[in-house]
Coordinates of C-alpha atoms and ligand atoms in Angstrom, one line a residue:
M208 CA 141.9 230.6 -34.7
V209 CA 140.4 227.3 -34.9
T210 CA 138.2 226.4 -36.7
G211 CA 134.9 224.3 -35.6
G212 CA 135.5 225.8 -32.0
A213 CA 132.1 225.2 -31.1
G214 CA 132.1 221.2 -31.7
F215 CA 133.7 218.5 -29.5
I216 CA 136.9 218.5 -29.9
G217 CA 137.8 221.8 -31.3
A218 CA 136.6 223.4 -27.7
N219 CA 138.7 220.5 -26.0
F220 CA 141.7 222.5 -27.9
V221 CA 140.5 226.2 -26.9
H222 CA 140.2 225.1 -23.5
Y223 CA 143.2 223.3 -23.8
W224 CA 145.5 226.2 -26.0
M225 CA 144.2 228.5 -23.6
E226 CA 144.7 227.4 -20.0
Q227 CA 148.4 226.2 -21.0
H228 CA 149.3 229.4 -23.4
P229 CA 147.7 232.6 -21.5
N230 CA 148.6 234.9 -23.7
D231 CA 147.2 234.2 -27.3
L232 CA 144.6 235.0 -28.9
V233 CA 142.0 233.0 -30.0
L234 CA 139.9 233.2 -32.7
V235 CA 137.2 230.9 -32.5
V236 CA 135.0 230.8 -36.3
D237 CA 132.6 228.4 -36.7
A238 CA 129.6 228.3 -38.2
L239 CA 127.0 226.8 -35.2
T240 CA 125.5 223.3 -37.0
Y241 CA 124.3 221.3 -35.4
A242 CA 127.0 220.1 -33.6
G243 CA 128.2 223.2 -33.1
N244 CA 127.1 223.7 -29.2
L245 CA 128.4 227.8 -27.3
A246 CA 128.0 226.0 -24.2
N247 CA 130.9 224.2 -25.0
L248 CA 132.9 226.9 -24.7
D249 CA 131.8 228.8 -21.4
P250 CA 134.0 227.9 -19.5
V251 CA 136.8 230.0 -21.5
Q252 CA 133.7 233.1 -22.7
Q253 CA 135.7 235.4 -20.3
H254 CA 138.3 235.2 -20.7
P255 CA 140.6 239.2 -22.3
N256 CA 142.0 236.9 -25.3
F257 CA 139.2 235.3 -26.4
L258 CA 137.3 236.3 -29.1
F259 CA 134.2 234.1 -31.1
V260 CA 132.9 235.1 -34.8
Q261 CA 130.3 233.1 -36.4
A262 CA 130.7 232.2 -39.6
N263 CA 131.5 229.3 -42.4
I264 CA 134.4 228.5 -44.1
C265 CA 132.9 228.5 -47.2
D266 CA 133.8 232.3 -47.6
T267 CA 136.8 233.0 -48.0
S268 CA 137.0 236.4 -48.2
K269 CA 135.0 237.0 -44.1
M270 CA 137.8 234.1 -43.9
E271 CA 140.8 236.5 -45.7
Q272 CA 138.8 239.5 -42.9
L273 CA 139.9 237.6 -39.7
L274 CA 143.3 237.2 -40.3
R275 CA 143.7 240.4 -41.3
E276 CA 141.8 242.6 -39.2
H277 CA 143.5 240.3 -35.3
Q278 CA 147.2 239.3 -37.3
L279 CA 146.3 235.9 -36.5
D280 CA 149.2 233.7 -37.6
T281 CA 148.0 230.3 -36.8
I282 CA 144.9 228.2 -38.3
V283 CA 143.9 224.4 -36.5
H284 CA 141.3 223.8 -38.9
L285 CA 138.9 221.4 -36.8
A286 CA 135.1 222.6 -38.3
A287 CA 133.7 219.5 -40.4
E288 CA 130.5 217.3 -41.5
S289 CA 131.7 214.9 -38.8
H290 CA 129.9 211.9 -38.4
V291 CA 130.3 208.6 -39.9
D292 CA 126.7 207.5 -40.0
R293 CA 125.6 211.2 -41.6
S294 CA 127.5 211.4 -44.2
I295 CA 125.9 207.9 -45.7
T296 CA 122.9 209.1 -45.6
G297 CA 123.8 212.8 -47.3
P298 CA 126.8 213.5 -48.8
D299 CA 126.8 216.4 -50.3
A300 CA 127.3 219.2 -46.8
F301 CA 130.5 217.1 -46.5
L302 CA 132.2 217.4 -49.4
E303 CA 130.4 221.4 -49.0
T304 CA 132.0 222.0 -45.7
N305 CA 135.2 218.9 -45.9
I306 CA 136.7 219.8 -48.9
I307 CA 135.5 223.4 -50.7
G308 CA 135.3 224.8 -47.2
T309 CA 138.7 223.0 -46.7
H310 CA 139.6 224.8 -49.5
S311 CA 138.4 228.1 -49.1
L312 CA 140.7 228.2 -45.4
L313 CA 143.4 227.5 -47.6
K314 CA 142.8 229.6 -49.9
A315 CA 142.1 233.0 -47.4
A316 CA 146.5 231.4 -45.0
R317 CA 147.4 232.0 -49.4
Q318 CA 145.9 235.1 -49.7
V319 CA 146.4 237.2 -46.3
W320 CA 149.9 235.4 -45.8
I321 CA 152.0 234.9 -48.4
T322 CA 150.3 237.5 -51.9
E323 CA 150.2 240.1 -49.7
G324 CA 153.4 239.1 -47.0
R325 CA 151.9 239.2 -44.4
C326 CA 152.9 236.5 -42.1
A327 CA 156.5 234.9 -43.6
Q328 CA 156.3 233.0 -40.3
H329 CA 152.6 231.2 -40.6
R330 CA 151.7 227.7 -39.9
F331 CA 148.4 225.8 -41.7
H332 CA 147.5 222.8 -39.3
H333 CA 145.1 220.3 -40.8
V334 CA 143.3 218.6 -38.2
S335 CA 142.5 214.5 -39.8
T336 CA 141.2 210.8 -39.0
D337 CA 142.5 208.2 -39.6
E338 CA 140.0 207.1 -41.4
V339 CA 142.2 208.3 -44.0
Y340 CA 144.0 205.8 -44.5
G341 CA 140.9 202.7 -45.2
T342 CA 140.6 199.4 -42.9
L343 CA 142.6 196.6 -41.3
E344 CA 142.3 193.4 -40.9
P345 CA 143.0 191.6 -37.4
D346 CA 146.3 191.5 -38.3
D347 CA 147.6 194.5 -40.3
P348 CA 149.8 195.9 -39.2
A349 CA 148.7 200.0 -37.4
F350 CA 148.1 202.3 -39.7
T351 CA 151.5 205.1 -40.4
E352 CA 152.0 207.9 -42.3
N353 CA 153.2 205.5 -45.2
T354 CA 150.0 203.8 -45.3
P355 CA 148.2 204.6 -49.2
Y356 CA 145.3 206.4 -48.4
A357 CA 141.8 204.6 -49.2
P358 CA 139.3 206.0 -47.7
N359 CA 135.7 203.7 -47.7
S360 CA 132.4 206.3 -46.5
P361 CA 131.5 210.0 -48.0
Y362 CA 133.3 211.1 -45.3
A363 CA 136.5 209.5 -44.9
A364 CA 136.9 210.7 -48.2
S365 CA 136.1 214.0 -48.2
K366 CA 138.8 214.4 -45.4
A367 CA 140.8 212.3 -47.5
A368 CA 140.3 215.5 -51.1
S369 CA 141.2 218.1 -47.7
D370 CA 144.1 216.4 -46.7
H371 CA 145.8 216.4 -50.3
L372 CA 144.6 219.8 -51.2
V373 CA 146.3 221.2 -48.1
R374 CA 149.5 219.0 -48.9
A375 CA 149.3 220.9 -52.9
Y376 CA 148.9 224.0 -50.8
H377 CA 152.5 223.1 -49.3
H378 CA 154.3 221.9 -52.6
T379 CA 152.9 224.8 -54.6
Y380 CA 152.5 227.5 -52.7
G381 CA 154.7 227.2 -50.1
L382 CA 151.3 227.5 -47.5
Q383 CA 153.5 226.2 -44.0
V384 CA 151.5 223.5 -43.8
T385 CA 151.4 220.0 -41.5
T386 CA 148.5 217.7 -40.8
S387 CA 148.4 215.3 -38.0
N388 CA 145.5 212.5 -38.7
C389 CA 144.6 210.5 -35.1
S390 CA 142.4 207.8 -34.1
N391 CA 139.2 208.4 -32.2
N392 CA 139.2 211.0 -30.4
Y393 CA 136.0 210.7 -26.3
G394 CA 135.4 213.2 -23.7
P395 CA 133.5 215.5 -22.4
Y396 CA 131.8 217.8 -24.7
H397 CA 130.9 214.6 -27.1
F398 CA 128.0 215.2 -29.2
P399 CA 125.4 212.1 -28.4
E400 CA 125.3 211.2 -31.9
K401 CA 128.5 209.1 -31.5
L402 CA 129.3 205.3 -29.8
I403 CA 131.2 206.1 -26.2
P404 CA 128.2 209.4 -25.3
L405 CA 125.2 208.2 -27.1
I406 CA 126.0 204.9 -25.1
I407 CA 126.9 207.4 -21.9
T408 CA 123.3 209.1 -22.2
N409 CA 120.8 206.3 -23.7
I410 CA 122.0 204.3 -20.4
L411 CA 121.0 206.8 -18.1
A412 CA 118.0 207.4 -20.3
D413 CA 117.8 203.4 -20.0
Q414 CA 117.5 203.3 -23.5
P415 CA 118.6 200.6 -26.2
L416 CA 122.2 200.5 -26.5
P417 CA 123.1 200.3 -30.2
V418 CA 125.8 197.5 -31.6
Y419 CA 126.4 197.7 -35.6
G420 CA 126.6 194.3 -36.4
D421 CA 128.8 191.6 -34.3
G422 CA 130.7 195.0 -32.7
K423 CA 133.6 193.2 -33.3
Q424 CA 134.2 196.5 -34.7
V425 CA 138.3 197.9 -33.4
R426 CA 138.6 200.6 -32.9
D427 CA 141.5 203.0 -31.6
W428 CA 140.8 205.7 -28.2
L429 CA 142.3 208.5 -28.0
Y430 CA 141.2 211.3 -24.6
V431 CA 140.4 214.2 -26.7
T432 CA 142.4 215.9 -24.0
D433 CA 146.1 213.3 -25.3
H434 CA 144.4 214.6 -28.6
A435 CA 144.7 218.4 -27.9
R436 CA 148.6 217.9 -26.7
G437 CA 149.2 215.9 -29.7
I438 CA 148.4 219.1 -31.9
E439 CA 150.4 220.8 -29.1
K440 CA 153.1 219.1 -30.3
V441 CA 153.1 219.4 -33.8
L442 CA 152.6 223.4 -33.7
L443 CA 155.2 224.3 -31.2
Q444 CA 157.6 221.1 -32.9
G445 CA 156.4 219.6 -35.7
Q446 CA 158.0 220.0 -39.3
V447 CA 155.9 222.1 -41.6
G448 CA 154.7 219.5 -44.6
E449 CA 154.9 216.4 -42.8
N450 CA 151.5 214.8 -41.4
Y451 CA 152.3 213.1 -37.9
N452 CA 149.8 211.0 -36.4
I453 CA 147.5 210.8 -33.2
G454 CA 146.8 207.2 -31.3
G455 CA 145.6 206.5 -28.2
H456 CA 147.2 203.1 -28.2
N457 CA 144.2 201.6 -26.8
E458 CA 142.1 199.1 -29.8
W459 CA 138.6 198.0 -28.0
Q460 CA 135.9 196.2 -29.6
N461 CA 132.7 198.1 -29.6
I462 CA 130.7 195.6 -27.6
D463 CA 133.6 195.1 -24.7
I464 CA 133.9 199.1 -24.4
V465 CA 130.1 198.7 -24.5
Q466 CA 129.6 196.2 -22.4
Y467 CA 133.0 197.8 -20.4
I468 CA 130.3 201.4 -19.6
C469 CA 127.5 199.7 -18.7
R470 CA 129.9 197.8 -15.8
E471 CA 131.0 200.9 -15.1
M472 CA 128.1 203.0 -14.7
D473 CA 126.6 200.0 -12.8
S474 CA 129.8 200.6 -10.2
A475 CA 129.2 204.1 -10.1
F476 CA 126.1 204.3 -8.8
A477 CA 125.9 201.7 -6.9
A478 CA 128.8 203.6 -4.7
D479 CA 126.7 207.0 -4.3
P480 CA 122.9 206.9 -4.0
T481 CA 122.7 209.9 -4.6
L482 CA 122.9 209.5 -7.9
Q483 CA 119.0 207.2 -7.8
E484 CA 117.6 210.0 -6.7
R485 CA 119.4 212.5 -10.0
Y486 CA 118.4 209.3 -13.0
S487 CA 115.6 208.3 -11.7
Q488 CA 114.5 207.1 -15.1
A489 CA 117.7 205.2 -14.9
A490 CA 116.1 202.3 -13.7
S491 CA 118.7 199.4 -15.4
A492 CA 122.0 200.5 -14.1
I493 CA 120.1 201.6 -10.4
A494 CA 119.3 197.6 -10.4
G495 CA 123.0 197.4 -11.9
E496 CA 122.7 195.5 -14.9
S497 CA 122.4 198.5 -17.6
A498 CA 124.1 195.5 -20.1
R499 CA 120.3 194.5 -20.7
L500 CA 120.4 197.8 -22.7
I501 CA 122.5 195.9 -25.4
T502 CA 120.6 196.4 -28.6
Y503 CA 122.0 194.8 -32.2
A504 CA 120.9 197.6 -35.1
K505 CA 120.9 195.8 -38.2
D506 CA 125.1 196.5 -39.5
R507 CA 126.2 200.3 -41.3
P508 CA 127.1 200.0 -44.8
G509 CA 130.3 200.0 -45.9
H510 CA 131.3 199.5 -42.2
D511 CA 135.1 199.2 -41.6
R512 CA 136.5 196.8 -39.8
R513 CA 139.9 198.1 -37.8
Y514 CA 141.0 201.7 -37.3
A515 CA 144.5 200.6 -34.8
I516 CA 147.5 204.4 -35.4
D517 CA 151.1 203.4 -35.4
A518 CA 152.3 207.0 -33.7
H519 CA 156.2 206.3 -34.1
K520 CA 157.1 209.2 -35.8
S521 CA 155.0 211.7 -33.3
G522 CA 156.2 209.9 -30.2
Q523 CA 160.1 210.2 -31.2
E524 CA 160.5 212.9 -33.5
L525 CA 158.0 215.0 -31.2
G526 CA 158.0 213.3 -28.0
Y527 CA 154.3 212.6 -27.6
R528 CA 152.2 210.0 -26.1
P529 CA 148.8 209.7 -24.8
L530 CA 148.7 210.5 -21.2
E531 CA 144.9 208.7 -20.6
S532 CA 145.6 204.7 -20.5
F533 CA 141.6 203.5 -22.2
E534 CA 140.0 202.6 -17.7
T535 CA 141.5 206.4 -17.2
G536 CA 139.9 208.6 -20.0
I537 CA 136.9 206.6 -19.4
R538 CA 136.0 207.1 -16.2
K539 CA 137.5 211.1 -16.5
T540 CA 134.3 210.6 -19.8
L541 CA 131.7 209.0 -17.7
H542 CA 131.9 211.2 -14.3
W543 CA 132.1 215.0 -16.6
Y544 CA 128.4 212.6 -18.2
L545 CA 127.1 212.8 -14.3
Q546 CA 128.4 215.9 -13.0
H547 CA 126.6 218.0 -16.7
P548 CA 122.7 217.1 -16.6
Q549 CA 122.1 219.9 -18.5
W550 CA 124.7 219.8 -20.6
W551 CA 123.5 216.3 -22.7
Q552 CA 119.6 216.6 -21.4
S553 CA 119.9 220.6 -23.9
V554 CA 121.3 218.5 -26.8
M555 CA 118.7 215.4 -26.5
D556 CA 116.1 217.8 -26.4
G557 CA 117.1 220.4 -29.1
S558 CA 116.3 223.3 -26.4
Y559 CA 120.2 224.0 -26.8
R560 CA 119.6 225.7 -30.5
E561 CA 117.1 227.6 -29.1
W562 CA 119.5 229.2 -26.5
I563 CA 122.0 230.1 -29.8
A564 CA 119.7 231.5 -31.7
K565 CA 118.8 234.2 -29.1
Q566 CA 122.1 234.5 -28.3
Y567 CA 122.3 235.8 -32.1
A568 CA 118.4 236.6 -32.6
Ligands
NAD601 P1 132.2 217.8 -34.3 O1 131.4 217.7 -35.8 O2 131.5 217.9 -32.6 O3 132.3 219.1 -34.8 C1 132.3 220.5 -35.7 C2 132.4 221.4 -35.5 O4 132.5 222.4 -36.2 C3 130.7 222.5 -35.0 O5 130.8 223.8 -34.3 C4 130.3 223.3 -36.1 O6 129.3 224.0 -36.2 C5 132.1 223.1 -37.2 N1 131.4 223.4 -38.5 C6 130.6 222.5 -39.7 N2 131.1 223.1 -40.5 C7 131.4 224.3 -40.8 C8 131.5 225.5 -41.5 N3 131.2 224.9 -42.9 N4 132.0 226.3 -41.7 C9 132.7 226.8 -40.1 N5 132.7 226.3 -39.2 C10 131.4 224.4 -39.3 O7 133.3 216.6 -35.1 P2 134.9 217.3 -34.0 O8 134.8 215.3 -32.9 O9 135.3 217.8 -33.0 O10 136.1 216.7 -35.3 C11 137.3 217.7 -35.8 C12 137.9 217.5 -36.5 O11 138.9 216.9 -35.8 C13 136.6 217.4 -38.0 O12 137.9 218.0 -39.1 C14 137.3 215.4 -37.9 O13 136.6 215.5 -38.9 C15 138.1 216.0 -36.7 N6 138.3 213.6 -36.2 C16 137.4 213.4 -35.4 C17 137.6 212.6 -34.7 C18 136.7 212.2 -33.8 O14 136.7 211.5 -33.3 N7 135.3 213.0 -33.6 C19 138.2 211.6 -35.1 C20 139.3 211.8 -36.4 C21 139.4 213.4 -36.7
TYD602 P1 131.9 206.0 -33.8 O1 131.4 206.8 -33.1 O2 130.3 206.8 -35.5 O3 132.6 207.0 -34.5 P2 133.7 206.0 -36.3 O4 132.0 205.3 -37.2 O5 134.5 207.8 -37.0 O6 134.5 206.2 -36.1 O7 131.4 205.0 -34.6 C1 132.3 204.1 -33.5 C2 132.5 203.0 -33.3 O8 130.8 202.3 -32.9 C3 131.4 202.6 -35.1 O9 132.8 201.1 -35.7 C4 130.2 201.9 -34.9 C5 130.3 202.1 -34.4 N1 128.6 202.5 -34.1 C6 127.7 201.4 -32.9 O10 128.3 200.0 -33.1 N2 126.3 201.7 -32.7 C7 126.5 203.3 -32.2 O11 124.9 203.5 -32.2 C8 127.2 204.1 -32.8 C9 126.6 206.0 -33.6 C10 128.3 203.6 -33.9

């Protein structure tokens, strides 16, 4: 069971897993909130071992029923409210899905796998974030698995609570759990409210590129398929009850990323004249001047200054290391967006919701 599999990381994880493990049954459970998009699962829709169920993880009896009916032995839990800005303006949904929803899933797993004794060998893998550790000063060492939790946003606090519940279900009830805490992901199918896809799609629409505050905040960027490989390592080799940090070894200031994407986009337009016809509205990129769209905006309240992951444990114990550099990952990402205008345009104009509604009419 992959919860949140119609979202950004979940969908990329499902694509990766079904390619690497085609004989495994994969059941995606997703409520299809604004962040869920069935088009993200197009590459696996026809796979004979793929199933999709629209359901809310807060529905414990439905989760139990799915675990029983399909004899599932593994949950990869990604369903969440994931955007920090939304957690500032509306924290309730974050508490509901990230805390109550995770607890609902833990209860279902305990009931079916332990109380009913249906699956002695099982795994509940919880996907979490480095944001639970709080913020770093420029010279602080990176977050390790032993860094004390100090969440600063409602999003981070809700993820921290869910991490604690997962830990408690292992210690109290013997549920076989693992947790991974990863840094900022980027790549294909990323909802254009997050920094990197927002910058790419705004350049293509010739819209302002908002940089919060002084733009000198630092994030440690991880290409999404590298994250999928990291989760695979934890599932196959990780020790039950352990946490693993997964990072990209890619610390960048926001303003440097925005300027870098502007330069890459200008080069892409200069190298391929057909882009000018396909994206005729992208006047700044066509002129080779995407950076003129950069606009400093009001800072995010409580904005964490720096995140950085120390990934020694996953490197040493699991042999994990990311394959993409930021340069190769950004190029792949940018080209994916240039080649899939129908995907991001339908997200930006909202028509992906109408299509989903028709599927379930
Ligand atoms: P996303 O917002 O793109 O996708 C979340 C998915 O969960 C959506 O498909 C949504 O429909 C689904 N969902 C939301 N509430 C649900 C509910 N109550 N029941 C069932 N489904 C529900 O998020 P993402 O960026 O893919 O993140 C996936 C996970 O990874 C989250 O747990 C997030 O906290 C974690 N994470 C993300 C990042 C990142 O950079 N994106 C970094 C670290 C950790
Ligand atoms: P985001 O992609 O929202 O991820 P997170 O908040 O989980 O790190 O933001 C990444 C960084 O970019 C963060 O420091 C906030 C900043 N940011 C901007 O400067 N402008 C924007 O429009 C957005 C969405 C984010």
